[in-house]
Amino acid sequence: MNNDIWKEKIEGMFLGIAIGDALGMPVEQWTLEEIQQQYRRVEDYLDPGNHKWFSGKLRKGMWTDDTQLTLVIAESLITQGRIDMEDLARRHVKAMEQTDVGWGGSTRKAVKRLQAGTNWVDSGFPEKPGHGLGNGVVMKIAPIAAYIAAHYEKPIRPRISVQELIGRMMDVTCMTHRTRMAFAATHTHVHALNYCLQTHQGFSRVAFQNRILMMSRMGDNPILDPGGFETDRFPKRMTELAETDWTKKSAKEISDAFGQGTSYVYNSLPFSYAFFLKAPDSIETLYEVVSAGGDTDSNGSIVGGMLGALNGRKIFPQHLIDGLWQKDLILETAKRFCERFDAQSGPDKSDQD
């Protein structure tokens, strides 16, 4: 893959995260039926109106914590040139002090512990069973996926092994969500994004589904659930995803299959993947997922990031780019990310998958 294609994909990934986030923000936690009744389908930025979280705080075209924390991770990688947990912890605290609008409970509580002096190793322990199972890590992990994709193909220094990279992914996850479910989902989504970044022709649904199923099993680490409290297993969801042809399913059928796309990552990530698999090369996919209800800003950012990573920025209509809040910051971050990791050739291995 040549340099221009690689940069186009990185730019598309960052834009897609922010665009999907901003499209979904005004209807977050609405049901599919409520969105259909009010708007039929979301195809442009909307004002949040009387939204219980965003009214008076955000305007049409603005993004939320999904993009905010994605940029936090990207800036740390650009500045440090590696996954530096001390730096990431400091940046999360600073971000929360600026605004925590839209933040999930697990992330907010963990970062407050960091702010109070708790070490990042201990900050993400759930307060009780059932906590720490949201999508607060998968929604922000894309820069690390891109860093890993570049790292495998280029003379990045310092070099670290595959096992060390897995360990760093676990550290990032456990800083806010120290649960078996959260890491299985994070490990899965990093590899889903890597597949999209590494593929520039011949996307294979079968190869994509096989990869994420395998990675969900590899990330299902019982060490992160020592009490055996987590009854749901993320690989089960990826198995269900792989057993169905989602191209033939309606938005209602996908919603019913995956718990209405709620912020529980057991629902939100396979929900988002099912929509992506319907049409991974079409902007219609993004409109459909943010119109399907649930955790719409996170689901939109997840799908938007994958669409951009696979197809580049060209998949996004100009009106969505022009209307995006702080679009210059998004594009400048993508540019600096490529420069920091010296995108001279870009990854290309997955064309062999």
Tab-separated table of C-alpha atoms in Angstrom:
chain	number	residue	atom	x	y	z
A	1	MET	CA	0.000	0.000	0.000
A	2	ASN	CA	1.450	3.348	-0.969
A	3	ASN	CA	1.844	6.320	1.305
A	4	ASP	CA	-1.071	8.310	-0.115
A	5	ILE	CA	-3.527	5.457	0.426
A	6	TRP	CA	-2.301	4.932	3.989
A	7	LYS	CA	-2.692	8.617	4.841
A	8	GLU	CA	-6.132	8.662	3.237
A	9	LYS	CA	-7.176	5.760	5.459
A	10	ILE	CA	-5.847	7.332	8.659
A	11	GLU	CA	-7.561	10.600	7.803
A	12	GLY	CA	-10.761	8.716	7.013
A	13	MET	CA	-10.605	6.822	10.293
A	14	PHE	CA	-10.295	9.979	12.402
A	15	LEU	CA	-12.952	11.814	10.389
A	16	GLY	CA	-15.314	8.840	10.537
A	17	ILE	CA	-15.093	8.597	14.311
A	18	ALA	CA	-15.973	12.274	14.727
A	19	ILE	CA	-18.653	12.313	12.012
A	20	GLY	CA	-20.398	9.210	13.363
A	21	ASP	CA	-20.201	10.601	16.893
A	22	ALA	CA	-21.704	13.956	15.853
A	23	LEU	CA	-24.464	12.347	13.779
A	24	GLY	CA	-25.510	10.108	16.662
A	25	MET	CA	-25.190	12.647	19.475
A	26	PRO	CA	-28.657	14.293	19.275
A	27	VAL	CA	-30.519	10.962	19.351
A	28	GLU	CA	-28.403	9.067	21.881
A	29	GLN	CA	-30.525	6.614	23.876
A	30	TRP	CA	-33.530	7.087	21.596
A	31	THR	CA	-35.198	3.957	20.246
A	32	LEU	CA	-35.284	3.047	16.580
A	33	GLU	CA	-39.015	3.775	16.562
A	34	GLU	CA	-38.584	7.207	18.148
A	35	ILE	CA	-35.964	8.181	15.582
A	36	GLN	CA	-38.112	6.952	12.699
A	37	GLN	CA	-41.121	8.861	13.978
A	38	GLN	CA	-39.213	12.113	14.480
A	39	TYR	CA	-36.700	12.115	11.619
A	40	ARG	CA	-37.308	8.959	9.539
A	41	ARG	CA	-33.521	8.651	9.189
A	42	VAL	CA	-30.514	10.656	10.365
A	43	GLU	CA	-28.504	11.815	7.352
A	44	ASP	CA	-27.182	15.158	8.567
A	45	TYR	CA	-26.241	16.848	11.815
A	46	LEU	CA	-29.128	17.725	14.103
A	47	ASP	CA	-29.523	20.078	17.032
A	48	PRO	CA	-29.757	18.164	20.342
A	49	GLY	CA	-32.838	20.179	21.303
A	50	ASN	CA	-34.032	19.130	24.747
A	51	HIS	CA	-31.723	16.142	25.039
A	52	LYS	CA	-31.273	15.288	28.722
A	53	TRP	CA	-27.463	15.308	28.497
A	54	PHE	CA	-26.575	17.643	25.650
A	55	SER	CA	-29.182	20.402	25.633
A	56	GLY	CA	-27.486	23.759	26.167
A	57	LYS	CA	-24.042	22.130	26.089
A	58	LEU	CA	-23.627	20.913	22.515
A	59	ARG	CA	-24.799	22.142	19.111
A	60	LYS	CA	-25.402	20.424	15.786
A	61	GLY	CA	-22.217	19.011	14.303
A	62	MET	CA	-20.454	18.766	17.657
A	63	TRP	CA	-18.960	15.510	18.874
A	64	THR	CA	-18.840	13.976	22.345
A	65	ASP	CA	-16.522	11.960	24.569
A	66	ASP	CA	-15.976	9.286	21.898
A	67	THR	CA	-13.975	11.713	19.789
A	68	GLN	CA	-12.616	13.680	22.757
A	69	LEU	CA	-10.936	10.596	24.229
A	70	THR	CA	-9.854	9.261	20.837
A	71	LEU	CA	-7.927	12.515	20.412
A	72	VAL	CA	-6.492	12.155	23.938
A	73	ILE	CA	-5.001	8.784	23.001
A	74	ALA	CA	-3.831	10.044	19.601
A	75	GLU	CA	-2.075	13.038	21.136
A	76	SER	CA	-0.322	10.849	23.680
A	77	LEU	CA	0.937	8.515	20.953
A	78	ILE	CA	2.088	11.411	18.787
A	79	THR	CA	3.904	13.092	21.663
A	80	GLN	CA	5.426	10.009	23.289
A	81	GLY	CA	5.868	7.797	20.221
A	82	ARG	CA	4.624	4.796	22.211
A	83	ILE	CA	1.875	3.666	24.581
A	84	ASP	CA	2.845	5.520	27.742
A	85	MET	CA	0.404	4.789	30.546
A	86	GLU	CA	1.554	7.584	32.831
A	87	ASP	CA	1.031	10.104	30.041
A	88	LEU	CA	-2.341	8.603	29.104
A	89	ALA	CA	-3.502	8.792	32.713
A	90	ARG	CA	-2.504	12.456	32.999
A	91	ARG	CA	-4.226	13.315	29.736
A	92	HIS	CA	-7.451	11.594	30.769
A	93	VAL	CA	-7.519	13.636	33.972
A	94	LYS	CA	-6.910	16.849	32.047
A	95	ALA	CA	-9.653	15.966	29.566
A	96	MET	CA	-12.155	15.363	32.372
A	97	GLU	CA	-11.262	18.707	33.950
A	98	GLN	CA	-12.066	20.393	30.631
A	99	THR	CA	-15.400	18.596	30.143
A	100	ASP	CA	-16.950	15.262	30.994
A	101	VAL	CA	-20.130	15.782	28.981
A	102	GLY	CA	-21.332	12.400	27.785
A	103	TRP	CA	-18.805	10.380	29.757
A	104	GLY	CA	-19.874	6.926	30.905
A	105	GLY	CA	-19.960	6.103	34.583
A	106	SER	CA	-17.038	3.661	34.582
A	107	THR	CA	-14.745	6.075	32.749
A	108	ARG	CA	-15.705	9.020	34.934
A	109	LYS	CA	-15.217	7.096	38.187
A	110	ALA	CA	-11.883	5.660	37.099
A	111	VAL	CA	-10.515	9.045	36.002
A	112	LYS	CA	-11.685	10.618	39.244
A	113	ARG	CA	-9.604	7.984	41.028
A	114	LEU	CA	-6.634	8.947	38.867
A	115	GLN	CA	-7.259	12.577	39.725
A	116	ALA	CA	-7.239	11.684	43.424
A	117	GLY	CA	-3.848	9.979	43.103
A	118	THR	CA	-4.739	6.328	42.470
A	119	ASN	CA	-2.251	4.612	40.183
A	120	TRP	CA	-3.576	3.663	36.735
A	121	VAL	CA	-2.903	-0.004	37.580
A	122	ASP	CA	-5.703	0.133	40.156
A	123	SER	CA	-8.017	2.863	38.862
A	124	GLY	CA	-10.251	0.694	36.688
A	125	PHE	CA	-11.457	-1.921	39.179
A	126	PRO	CA	-15.271	-2.072	38.996
A	127	GLU	CA	-17.077	-1.008	42.147
A	128	LYS	CA	-19.323	-4.067	41.963
A	129	PRO	CA	-20.233	-6.880	39.567
A	130	GLY	CA	-21.886	-5.572	36.438
A	131	HIS	CA	-19.810	-2.399	36.268
A	132	GLY	CA	-17.025	-1.763	33.744
A	133	LEU	CA	-18.823	-3.534	30.894
A	134	GLY	CA	-19.592	-0.552	28.671
A	135	ASN	CA	-18.064	0.576	25.396
A	136	GLY	CA	-15.902	3.310	26.919
A	137	VAL	CA	-12.675	1.700	25.675
A	138	VAL	CA	-13.642	0.467	22.209
A	139	MET	CA	-14.970	3.928	21.351
A	140	LYS	CA	-11.523	5.545	21.852
A	141	ILE	CA	-9.075	2.758	20.917
A	142	ALA	CA	-8.684	3.499	17.176
A	143	PRO	CA	-5.357	5.401	17.446
A	144	ILE	CA	-3.775	2.418	19.170
A	145	ALA	CA	-5.105	0.137	16.437
A	146	ALA	CA	-3.478	2.403	13.850
A	147	TYR	CA	-0.241	2.569	15.845
A	148	ILE	CA	-0.102	-1.233	15.972
A	149	ALA	CA	-0.900	-1.562	12.262
A	150	ALA	CA	1.925	0.816	11.402
A	151	HIS	CA	4.275	-0.748	13.940
A	152	TYR	CA	4.119	-4.170	12.343
A	153	GLU	CA	5.242	-2.844	8.976
A	154	LYS	CA	7.675	-0.054	9.701
A	155	PRO	CA	10.932	0.612	11.570
A	156	ILE	CA	9.189	2.353	14.462
A	157	ARG	CA	11.313	2.807	17.570
A	158	PRO	CA	11.189	1.563	20.185
A	159	ARG	CA	10.221	-1.838	18.796
A	160	ILE	CA	8.049	-3.969	21.030
A	161	SER	CA	6.896	-7.548	20.692
A	162	VAL	CA	3.387	-8.774	19.951
A	163	GLN	CA	3.021	-9.894	23.562
A	164	GLU	CA	4.083	-6.459	24.801
A	165	LEU	CA	1.537	-4.824	22.510
A	166	ILE	CA	-1.186	-7.077	23.907
A	167	GLY	CA	-0.039	-6.161	27.398
A	168	ARG	CA	-0.250	-2.455	26.602
A	169	MET	CA	-3.755	-2.917	25.176
A	170	MET	CA	-4.735	-4.600	28.410
A	171	ASP	CA	-3.222	-1.733	30.419
A	172	VAL	CA	-5.199	0.860	28.436
A	173	THR	CA	-8.396	-1.143	28.901
A	174	CYS	CA	-7.907	-1.795	32.596
A	175	MET	CA	-7.124	1.825	33.421
A	176	THR	CA	-10.882	2.484	33.222
A	177	HIS	CA	-12.574	-0.904	32.619
A	178	ARG	CA	-10.798	-3.764	34.378
A	179	THR	CA	-13.157	-6.515	33.235
A	180	ARG	CA	-12.953	-9.619	31.100
A	181	MET	CA	-15.708	-8.341	28.815
A	182	ALA	CA	-14.045	-4.972	28.205
A	183	PHE	CA	-10.704	-6.472	27.232
A	184	ALA	CA	-12.227	-9.125	24.964
A	185	ALA	CA	-14.095	-6.352	23.153
A	186	THR	CA	-11.050	-4.067	22.998
A	187	HIS	CA	-8.816	-6.824	21.621
A	188	THR	CA	-11.488	-7.634	19.044
A	189	HIS	CA	-12.007	-4.069	17.891
A	190	VAL	CA	-8.316	-3.295	17.560
A	191	HIS	CA	-8.055	-6.165	15.096
A	192	ALA	CA	-11.264	-5.188	13.311
A	193	LEU	CA	-9.794	-1.741	12.692
A	194	ASN	CA	-6.454	-3.244	11.688
A	195	TYR	CA	-8.206	-5.365	9.092
A	196	CYS	CA	-9.880	-2.268	7.657
A	197	LEU	CA	-6.646	-0.273	7.636
A	198	GLN	CA	-4.646	-3.052	6.039
A	199	THR	CA	-7.146	-3.839	3.285
A	200	HIS	CA	-7.339	-1.613	0.229
A	201	GLN	CA	-8.986	-3.993	-2.198
A	202	GLY	CA	-11.109	-7.091	-1.953
A	203	PHE	CA	-12.708	-6.690	1.494
A	204	SER	CA	-13.861	-10.135	2.625
A	205	ARG	CA	-16.755	-10.443	5.059
A	206	VAL	CA	-15.703	-14.011	5.837
A	207	ALA	CA	-12.108	-13.022	6.603
A	208	PHE	CA	-13.269	-10.091	8.719
A	209	GLN	CA	-15.687	-12.228	10.716
A	210	ASN	CA	-13.163	-15.024	11.194
A	211	ARG	CA	-10.579	-12.571	12.457
A	212	ILE	CA	-12.800	-10.891	15.004
A	213	LEU	CA	-14.137	-14.236	16.205
A	214	MET	CA	-10.597	-15.509	16.764
A	215	MET	CA	-9.499	-12.290	18.461
A	216	SER	CA	-12.531	-12.264	20.754
A	217	ARG	CA	-11.536	-15.731	21.970
A	218	MET	CA	-7.920	-14.697	22.454
A	219	GLY	CA	-8.977	-11.638	24.459
A	220	ASP	CA	-11.416	-13.496	26.724
A	221	ASN	CA	-9.071	-13.497	29.695
A	222	PRO	CA	-10.395	-15.109	32.911
A	223	ILE	CA	-7.719	-13.313	34.954
A	224	LEU	CA	-9.846	-10.182	34.554
A	225	ASP	CA	-12.869	-11.842	36.166
A	226	PRO	CA	-11.395	-13.593	39.211
A	227	GLY	CA	-14.757	-13.880	40.936
A	228	GLY	CA	-16.484	-15.396	37.933
A	229	PHE	CA	-19.172	-12.696	38.031
A	230	GLU	CA	-19.422	-12.087	34.289
A	231	THR	CA	-22.028	-14.518	32.984
A	232	ASP	CA	-21.966	-13.235	29.391
A	233	ARG	CA	-19.016	-14.165	27.197
A	234	PHE	CA	-18.049	-11.836	24.379
A	235	PRO	CA	-16.891	-14.642	22.014
A	236	LYS	CA	-20.459	-15.972	22.093
A	237	ARG	CA	-21.613	-12.709	20.539
A	238	MET	CA	-18.956	-12.911	17.835
A	239	THR	CA	-20.048	-16.482	17.094
A	240	GLU	CA	-23.634	-15.283	16.692
A	241	LEU	CA	-22.391	-12.521	14.412
A	242	ALA	CA	-20.479	-14.978	12.227
A	243	GLU	CA	-23.427	-17.353	11.859
A	244	THR	CA	-25.743	-14.853	10.166
A	245	ASP	CA	-25.793	-13.095	6.797
A	246	TRP	CA	-26.405	-9.515	7.923
A	247	THR	CA	-26.756	-8.180	4.377
A	248	LYS	CA	-30.305	-9.542	4.391
A	249	LYS	CA	-31.332	-8.179	7.791
A	250	SER	CA	-33.321	-5.038	8.535
A	251	ALA	CA	-32.335	-2.455	11.122
A	252	LYS	CA	-35.100	-3.768	13.371
A	253	GLU	CA	-33.789	-7.329	13.095
A	254	ILE	CA	-30.251	-6.250	13.970
A	255	SER	CA	-31.544	-4.174	16.869
A	256	ASP	CA	-33.534	-7.094	18.240
A	257	ALA	CA	-30.585	-9.480	17.824
A	258	PHE	CA	-28.182	-7.285	19.790
A	259	GLY	CA	-30.110	-5.741	22.659
A	260	GLN	CA	-31.146	-2.551	20.822
A	261	GLY	CA	-27.522	-1.424	20.573
A	262	THR	CA	-27.185	-0.256	24.165
A	263	SER	CA	-23.892	0.927	25.665
A	264	TYR	CA	-23.259	-2.547	27.126
A	265	VAL	CA	-20.361	-3.556	24.877
A	266	TYR	CA	-21.835	-7.062	24.574
A	267	ASN	CA	-24.589	-5.332	22.582
A	268	SER	CA	-23.029	-2.231	21.054
A	269	LEU	CA	-19.999	-3.742	19.318
A	270	PRO	CA	-21.693	-6.681	17.521
A	271	PHE	CA	-24.628	-4.367	16.749
A	272	SER	CA	-22.188	-1.971	15.063
A	273	TYR	CA	-20.365	-4.781	13.252
A	274	ALA	CA	-23.643	-6.171	11.892
A	275	PHE	CA	-24.480	-2.822	10.285
A	276	PHE	CA	-20.929	-2.454	8.962
A	277	LEU	CA	-21.080	-5.922	7.394
A	278	LYS	CA	-24.282	-5.031	5.540
A	279	ALA	CA	-22.434	-2.580	3.304
A	280	PRO	CA	-18.828	-1.806	4.337
A	281	ASP	CA	-18.285	0.491	1.364
A	282	SER	CA	-21.344	2.742	1.666
A	283	ILE	CA	-22.146	5.881	3.649
A	284	GLU	CA	-25.689	4.522	3.890
A	285	THR	CA	-24.327	2.153	6.542
A	286	LEU	CA	-23.481	5.067	8.815
A	287	TYR	CA	-26.887	6.669	8.346
A	288	GLU	CA	-28.552	3.355	9.121
A	289	VAL	CA	-26.635	2.631	12.336
A	290	VAL	CA	-27.169	6.066	13.883
A	291	SER	CA	-30.856	5.815	12.992
A	292	ALA	CA	-31.235	2.438	14.682
A	293	GLY	CA	-31.296	3.734	18.262
A	294	GLY	CA	-29.374	2.817	21.383
A	295	ASP	CA	-25.958	4.303	22.118
A	296	THR	CA	-26.071	6.116	18.810
A	297	ASP	CA	-23.022	8.365	19.188
A	298	SER	CA	-20.716	5.487	20.133
A	299	ASN	CA	-22.219	3.097	17.592
A	300	GLY	CA	-21.883	5.807	14.962
A	301	SER	CA	-18.268	6.518	15.889
A	302	ILE	CA	-17.390	2.805	15.797
A	303	VAL	CA	-18.932	2.299	12.352
A	304	GLY	CA	-17.677	5.640	11.043
A	305	GLY	CA	-14.145	4.793	12.121
A	306	MET	CA	-14.243	1.441	10.323
A	307	LEU	CA	-15.788	2.935	7.170
A	308	GLY	CA	-13.054	5.569	7.077
A	309	ALA	CA	-10.270	3.092	7.851
A	310	LEU	CA	-11.426	0.817	5.028
A	311	ASN	CA	-12.413	3.374	2.369
A	312	GLY	CA	-10.586	6.591	3.284
A	313	ARG	CA	-12.079	10.063	3.660
A	314	LYS	CA	-13.670	9.886	0.211
A	315	ILE	CA	-16.565	7.863	1.619
A	316	PHE	CA	-17.838	10.868	3.588
A	317	PRO	CA	-19.975	13.485	1.777
A	318	GLN	CA	-18.550	16.972	1.827
A	319	HIS	CA	-21.493	18.356	3.808
A	320	LEU	CA	-20.586	16.039	6.716
A	321	ILE	CA	-16.961	17.144	6.633
A	322	ASP	CA	-17.802	20.840	6.286
A	323	GLY	CA	-20.387	20.787	9.071
A	324	LEU	CA	-18.195	18.927	11.556
A	325	TRP	CA	-17.165	20.855	14.652
A	326	GLN	CA	-13.388	21.393	14.827
A	327	LYS	CA	-12.799	19.513	11.582
A	328	ASP	CA	-9.407	21.221	11.225
A	329	LEU	CA	-8.319	19.749	14.568
A	330	ILE	CA	-9.372	16.273	13.416
A	331	LEU	CA	-7.520	16.570	10.114
A	332	GLU	CA	-4.427	18.086	11.722
A	333	THR	CA	-4.309	15.258	14.274
A	334	ALA	CA	-4.498	12.686	11.473
A	335	LYS	CA	-1.713	14.474	9.597
A	336	ARG	CA	0.533	14.632	12.656
A	337	PHE	CA	-0.179	10.975	13.444
A	338	CYS	CA	1.039	9.950	9.973
A	339	GLU	CA	4.100	12.160	10.258
A	340	ARG	CA	4.964	10.825	13.723
A	341	PHE	CA	4.855	7.234	12.564
A	342	ASP	CA	6.450	7.988	9.220
A	343	ALA	CA	3.878	6.558	6.832
A	344	GLN	CA	6.306	5.908	3.994
A	345	SER	CA	4.828	2.626	2.871
A	346	GLY	CA	1.920	1.718	5.111
A	347	PRO	CA	0.758	-1.785	5.945
A	348	ASP	CA	-0.329	-4.209	3.258
A	349	LYS	CA	-0.309	-7.713	4.681
A	350	SER	CA	-4.037	-8.232	4.946
A	351	ASP	CA	-4.465	-8.294	1.181
A	352	GLN	CA	-3.236	-11.852	1.614
A	353	ASP	CA	-6.048	-12.751	4.051
